[in-house]
C-alpha positions as a printed Julia matrix, in Angstrom:
155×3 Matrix{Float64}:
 -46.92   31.49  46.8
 -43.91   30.65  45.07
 -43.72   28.18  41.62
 -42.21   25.53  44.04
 -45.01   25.43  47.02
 -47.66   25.55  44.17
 -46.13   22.73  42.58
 -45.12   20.52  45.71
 -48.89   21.6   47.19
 -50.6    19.98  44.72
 -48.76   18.06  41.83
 -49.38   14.21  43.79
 -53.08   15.2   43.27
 -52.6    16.53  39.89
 -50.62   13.83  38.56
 -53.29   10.93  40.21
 -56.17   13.05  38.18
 -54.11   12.96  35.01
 -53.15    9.69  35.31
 -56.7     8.19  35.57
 -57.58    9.9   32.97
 -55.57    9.38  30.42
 -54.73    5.64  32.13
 -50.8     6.06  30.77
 -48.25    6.98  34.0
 -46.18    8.35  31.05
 -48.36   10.96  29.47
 -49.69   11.38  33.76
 -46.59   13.29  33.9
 -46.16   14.74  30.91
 -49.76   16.53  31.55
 -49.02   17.19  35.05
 -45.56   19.08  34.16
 -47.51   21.11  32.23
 -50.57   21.77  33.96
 -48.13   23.41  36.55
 -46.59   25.61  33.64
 -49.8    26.83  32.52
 -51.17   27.72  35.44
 -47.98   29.72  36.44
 -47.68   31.77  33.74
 -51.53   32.59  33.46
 -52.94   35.06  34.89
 -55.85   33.68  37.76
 -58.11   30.89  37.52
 -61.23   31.76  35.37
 -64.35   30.03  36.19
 -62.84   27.41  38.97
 -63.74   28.52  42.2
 -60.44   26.83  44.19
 -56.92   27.21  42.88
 -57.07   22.61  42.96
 -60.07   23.28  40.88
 -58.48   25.36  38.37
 -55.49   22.97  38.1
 -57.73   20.16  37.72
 -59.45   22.19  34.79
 -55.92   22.87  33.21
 -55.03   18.98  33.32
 -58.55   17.99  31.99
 -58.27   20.39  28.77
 -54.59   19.19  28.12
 -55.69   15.52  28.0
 -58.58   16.45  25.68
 -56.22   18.76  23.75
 -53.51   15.93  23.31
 -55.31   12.54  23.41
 -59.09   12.49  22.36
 -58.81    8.51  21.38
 -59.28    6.11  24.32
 -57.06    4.06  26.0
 -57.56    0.81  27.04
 -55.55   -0.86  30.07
 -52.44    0.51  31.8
 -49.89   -0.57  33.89
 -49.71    1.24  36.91
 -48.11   -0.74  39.34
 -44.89    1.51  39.88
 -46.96    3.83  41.8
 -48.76    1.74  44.11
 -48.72    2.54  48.1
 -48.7    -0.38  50.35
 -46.65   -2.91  51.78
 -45.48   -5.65  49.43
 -47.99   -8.64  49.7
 -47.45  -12.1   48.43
 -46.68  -12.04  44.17
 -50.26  -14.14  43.92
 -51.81  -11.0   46.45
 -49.93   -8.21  44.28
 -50.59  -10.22  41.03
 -54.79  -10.21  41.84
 -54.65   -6.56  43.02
 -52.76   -5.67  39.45
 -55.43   -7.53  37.98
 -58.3    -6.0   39.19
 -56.58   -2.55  39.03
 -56.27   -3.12  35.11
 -59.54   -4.08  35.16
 -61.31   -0.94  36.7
 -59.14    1.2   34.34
 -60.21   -0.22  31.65
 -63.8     0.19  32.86
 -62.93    3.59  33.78
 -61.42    4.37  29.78
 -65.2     3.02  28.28
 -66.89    6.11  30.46
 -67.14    9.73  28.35
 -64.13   11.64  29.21
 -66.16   14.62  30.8
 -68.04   11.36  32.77
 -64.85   10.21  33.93
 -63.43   13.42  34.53
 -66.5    14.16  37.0
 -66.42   10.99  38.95
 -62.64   10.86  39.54
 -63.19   14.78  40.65
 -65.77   13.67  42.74
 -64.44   10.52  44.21
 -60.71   10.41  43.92
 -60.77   14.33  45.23
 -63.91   15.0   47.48
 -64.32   17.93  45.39
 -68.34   19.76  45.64
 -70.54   19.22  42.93
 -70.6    22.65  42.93
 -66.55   22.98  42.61
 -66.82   20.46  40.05
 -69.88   22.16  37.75
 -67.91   25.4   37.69
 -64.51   23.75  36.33
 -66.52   21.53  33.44
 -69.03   24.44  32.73
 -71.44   22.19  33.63
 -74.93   22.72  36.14
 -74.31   21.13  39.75
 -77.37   18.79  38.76
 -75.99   17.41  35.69
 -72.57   16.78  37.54
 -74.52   14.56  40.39
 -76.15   12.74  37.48
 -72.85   12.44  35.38
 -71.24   11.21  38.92
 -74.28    8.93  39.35
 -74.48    7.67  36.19
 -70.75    7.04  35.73
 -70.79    4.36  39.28
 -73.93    2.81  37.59
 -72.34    2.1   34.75
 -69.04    1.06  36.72
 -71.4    -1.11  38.47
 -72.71   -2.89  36.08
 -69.59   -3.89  34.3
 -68.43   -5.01  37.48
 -70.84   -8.04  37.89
């Protein structure tokens, strides 16, 4: 597989994983451009048990590496999909969007990290425990845990 397959493959998902969590489209990119660097010029995937895992794994340290503080709120409209509603539709959806980041930024990163692995990807708790070095148990309770709290802070 060439650089350019591996990155065209997989950087939408990579980016969208970066991007919620870290909540900033800027540093999204910035930690997807160099996910894709890292894992190029290393030499396999360690512990991950897919190549998306492993990537995933790359993004997740740089973010921890780069930005331990939270962020709170992000504009994200830019990448959007979807037809363009009404500005009071778009305005409400923008709304609630900032809103679930931000509820997404209180979670522990490794909590957040899990859940947007698990949801936002469909990966296997068992994909998901051997890319955070984590048992598959305490990934479905992180993932559990994590909606609960989403949940809650929702009402």
């Amino acid at each position: 597989m060439t650089f350019e397959e591996l990155y065209r493959r997989h950087v939408g998902e990579v980016r969208r994983f970066a991007l919620y969590l870290s909540g900033d489209p800027a540093e999204a990119e910035d930690i997807a451009s160099e996910t894709f660097i890292r894992a190029w010029v290393a030499d396999a995937p360690g512990r991950a048990q897919t190549l998306r895992a492993y990537l995933f794994t790359i993004a997740r340290n740089l973010h921890r590496k780069g930005h331990r503080r939270a962020r709170i709120g992000a504009a994200i409209l830019a990448d959007m999909p979807g037809a363009a509603p009404d500005l009071e539709t778009e305005l409400a959806g923008a709304s609630e969007l900032r809103a679930v980041l931000a509820r997404l930024q209180t979670l522990p990163e490794i909590d957040r990290a899990v859940l947007l692995m698990r949801a936002f990807h469909d990966m296997p708790y068992a994909e998901i425990a051997a890319s955070l070095g984590i048992s598959v148990a305490s990934a479905k309770v992180k993932v559990h845990r994590a909606r609960a709290i989403l949940e809650i802070h929702r009402s």
